[in-house]
Short mmCIF file of C-alpha atoms in Angstrom, two decimals:
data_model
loop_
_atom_site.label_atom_id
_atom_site.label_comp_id
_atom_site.label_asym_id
_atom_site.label_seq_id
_atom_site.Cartn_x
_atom_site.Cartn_y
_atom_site.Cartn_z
CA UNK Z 651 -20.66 22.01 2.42
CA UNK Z 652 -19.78 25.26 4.82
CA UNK Z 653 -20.52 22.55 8.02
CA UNK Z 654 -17.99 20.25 6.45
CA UNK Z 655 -14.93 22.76 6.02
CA UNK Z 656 -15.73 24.14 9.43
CA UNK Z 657 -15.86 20.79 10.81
CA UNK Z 658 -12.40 19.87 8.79
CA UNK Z 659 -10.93 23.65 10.02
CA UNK Z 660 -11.81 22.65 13.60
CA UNK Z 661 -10.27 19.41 13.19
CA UNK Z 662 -6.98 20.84 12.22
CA UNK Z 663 -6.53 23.20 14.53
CA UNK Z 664 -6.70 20.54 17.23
CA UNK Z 665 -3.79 18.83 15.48
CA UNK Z 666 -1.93 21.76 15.10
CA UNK Z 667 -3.05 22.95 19.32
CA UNK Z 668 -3.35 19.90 20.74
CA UNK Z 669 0.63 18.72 20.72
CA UNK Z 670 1.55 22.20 21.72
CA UNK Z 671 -0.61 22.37 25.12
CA UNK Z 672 0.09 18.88 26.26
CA UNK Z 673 3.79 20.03 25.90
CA UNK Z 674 3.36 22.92 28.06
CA UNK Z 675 1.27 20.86 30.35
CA UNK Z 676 4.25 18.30 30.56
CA UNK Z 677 6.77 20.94 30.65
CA UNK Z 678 4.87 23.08 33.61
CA UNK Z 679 4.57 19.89 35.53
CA UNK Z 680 8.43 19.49 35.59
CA UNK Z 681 9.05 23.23 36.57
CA UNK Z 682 6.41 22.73 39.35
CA UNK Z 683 7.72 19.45 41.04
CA UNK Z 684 11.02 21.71 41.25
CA UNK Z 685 10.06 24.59 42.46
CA UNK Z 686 7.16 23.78 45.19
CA UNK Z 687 7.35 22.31 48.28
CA UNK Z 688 4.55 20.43 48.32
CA UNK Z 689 4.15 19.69 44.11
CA UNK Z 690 2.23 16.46 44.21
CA UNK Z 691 -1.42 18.12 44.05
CA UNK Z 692 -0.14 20.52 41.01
CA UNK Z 693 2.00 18.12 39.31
CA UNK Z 694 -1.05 15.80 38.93
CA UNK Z 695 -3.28 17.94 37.75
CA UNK Z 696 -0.88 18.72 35.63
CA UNK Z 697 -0.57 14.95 34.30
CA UNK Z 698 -4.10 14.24 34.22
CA UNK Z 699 -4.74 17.69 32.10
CA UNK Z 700 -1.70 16.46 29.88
CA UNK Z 701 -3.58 12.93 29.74
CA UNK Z 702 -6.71 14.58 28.97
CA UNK Z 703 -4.96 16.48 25.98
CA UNK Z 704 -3.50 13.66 24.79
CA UNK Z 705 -6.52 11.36 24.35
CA UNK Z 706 -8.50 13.92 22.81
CA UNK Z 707 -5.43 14.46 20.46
CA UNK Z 708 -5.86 10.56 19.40
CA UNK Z 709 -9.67 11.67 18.61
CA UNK Z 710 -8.62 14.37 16.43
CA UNK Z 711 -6.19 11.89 14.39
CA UNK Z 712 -8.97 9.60 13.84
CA UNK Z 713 -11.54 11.97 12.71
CA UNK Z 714 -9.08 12.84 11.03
CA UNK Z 715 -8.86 9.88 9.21
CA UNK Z 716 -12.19 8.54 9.14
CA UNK Z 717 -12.96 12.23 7.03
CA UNK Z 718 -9.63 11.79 4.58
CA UNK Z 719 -7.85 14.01 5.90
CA UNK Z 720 -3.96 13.40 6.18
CA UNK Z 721 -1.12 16.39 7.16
CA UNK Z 722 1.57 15.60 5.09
CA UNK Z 723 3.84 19.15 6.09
CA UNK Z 724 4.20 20.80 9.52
CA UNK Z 725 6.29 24.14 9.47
CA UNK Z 726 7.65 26.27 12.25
CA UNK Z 727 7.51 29.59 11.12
CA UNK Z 728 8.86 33.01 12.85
CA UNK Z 729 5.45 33.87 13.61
CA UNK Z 730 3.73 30.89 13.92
CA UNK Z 731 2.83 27.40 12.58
CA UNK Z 732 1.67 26.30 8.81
CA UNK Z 733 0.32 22.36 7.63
CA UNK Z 734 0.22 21.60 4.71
CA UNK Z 735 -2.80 19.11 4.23
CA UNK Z 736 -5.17 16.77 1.69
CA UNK Z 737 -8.47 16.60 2.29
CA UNK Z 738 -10.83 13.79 0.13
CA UNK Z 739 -8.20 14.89 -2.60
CA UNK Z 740 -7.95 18.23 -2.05
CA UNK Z 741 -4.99 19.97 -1.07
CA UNK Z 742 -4.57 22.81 0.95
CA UNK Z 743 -2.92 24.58 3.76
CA UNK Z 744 -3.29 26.45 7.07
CA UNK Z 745 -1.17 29.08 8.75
CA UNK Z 746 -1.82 29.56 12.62
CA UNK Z 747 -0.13 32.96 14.32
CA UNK Z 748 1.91 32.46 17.72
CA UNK Z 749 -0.63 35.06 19.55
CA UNK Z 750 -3.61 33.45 18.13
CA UNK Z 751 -2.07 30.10 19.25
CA UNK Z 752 -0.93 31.01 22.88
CA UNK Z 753 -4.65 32.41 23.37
CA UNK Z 754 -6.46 29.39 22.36
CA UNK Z 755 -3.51 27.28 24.37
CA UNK Z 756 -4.70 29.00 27.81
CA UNK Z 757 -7.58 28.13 27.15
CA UNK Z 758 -7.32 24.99 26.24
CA UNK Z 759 -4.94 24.40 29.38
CA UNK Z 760 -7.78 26.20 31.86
CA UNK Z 761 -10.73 24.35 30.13
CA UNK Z 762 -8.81 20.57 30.77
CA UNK Z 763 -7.82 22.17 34.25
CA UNK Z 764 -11.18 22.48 34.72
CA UNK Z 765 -10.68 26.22 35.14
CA UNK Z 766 -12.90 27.04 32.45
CA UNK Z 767 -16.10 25.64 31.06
CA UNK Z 768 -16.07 23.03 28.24
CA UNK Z 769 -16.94 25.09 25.15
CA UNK Z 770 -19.94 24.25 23.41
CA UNK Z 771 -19.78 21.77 20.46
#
């Protein structure tokens, strides 16, 4: 049962990181064809990390799924994010700090970059 909740843990903090780095990624790309003179190399990196986030994003939802698990509540909070979830008829809830989040976003954003090494599964 403890590999099941960490499996259902992992899976919901890929919903609740996953939106959040492909907006920076989208957001960075933006500032970058802006500011640089020559953005095109940076800008699609950018887009293909973005891409990248956003496929793996559609995995989460479906494992999701396929494991009963459906986020019914998503709340901002002042220091971070909380969902609200059932889970094969369970409910129960997450809260996520903005630190802990912005850490795990970099390296997210490196690892898709391929800046960082995939992290073992």
């Amino acid at each position: 049962m403890p590999h099941e909740e960490n499996s259902d843990r992992r899976l919901l903090q890929a919903y609740i990181l996953l939106p959040l780095v492909i907006t920076a990624l989208e957001r960075d790309g933006r500032l970058l064809a802006r500011l640089l003179r020559t953005p095109a190399p940076y800008v699609e990196m950018a887009e293909a990390a973005a891409a990248a986030a956003a496929r793996d994003l559609r995995k989460v939802r479906l494992a999701m799924r396929a494991a009963g698990m459906r986020v019914y509540e998503n709340e901002r909070l002042a220091d971070g994010i909380r969902v609200r979830y059932q889970c094969r008829g369970f409910h129960g809830e997450m809260s996520v700090t903005d630190a802990k989040l912005a850490d795990q976003a970099v390296s997210q954003m490196r690892r898709y970059m391929g800046l960082e090494a995939p992290a073992v599964r």
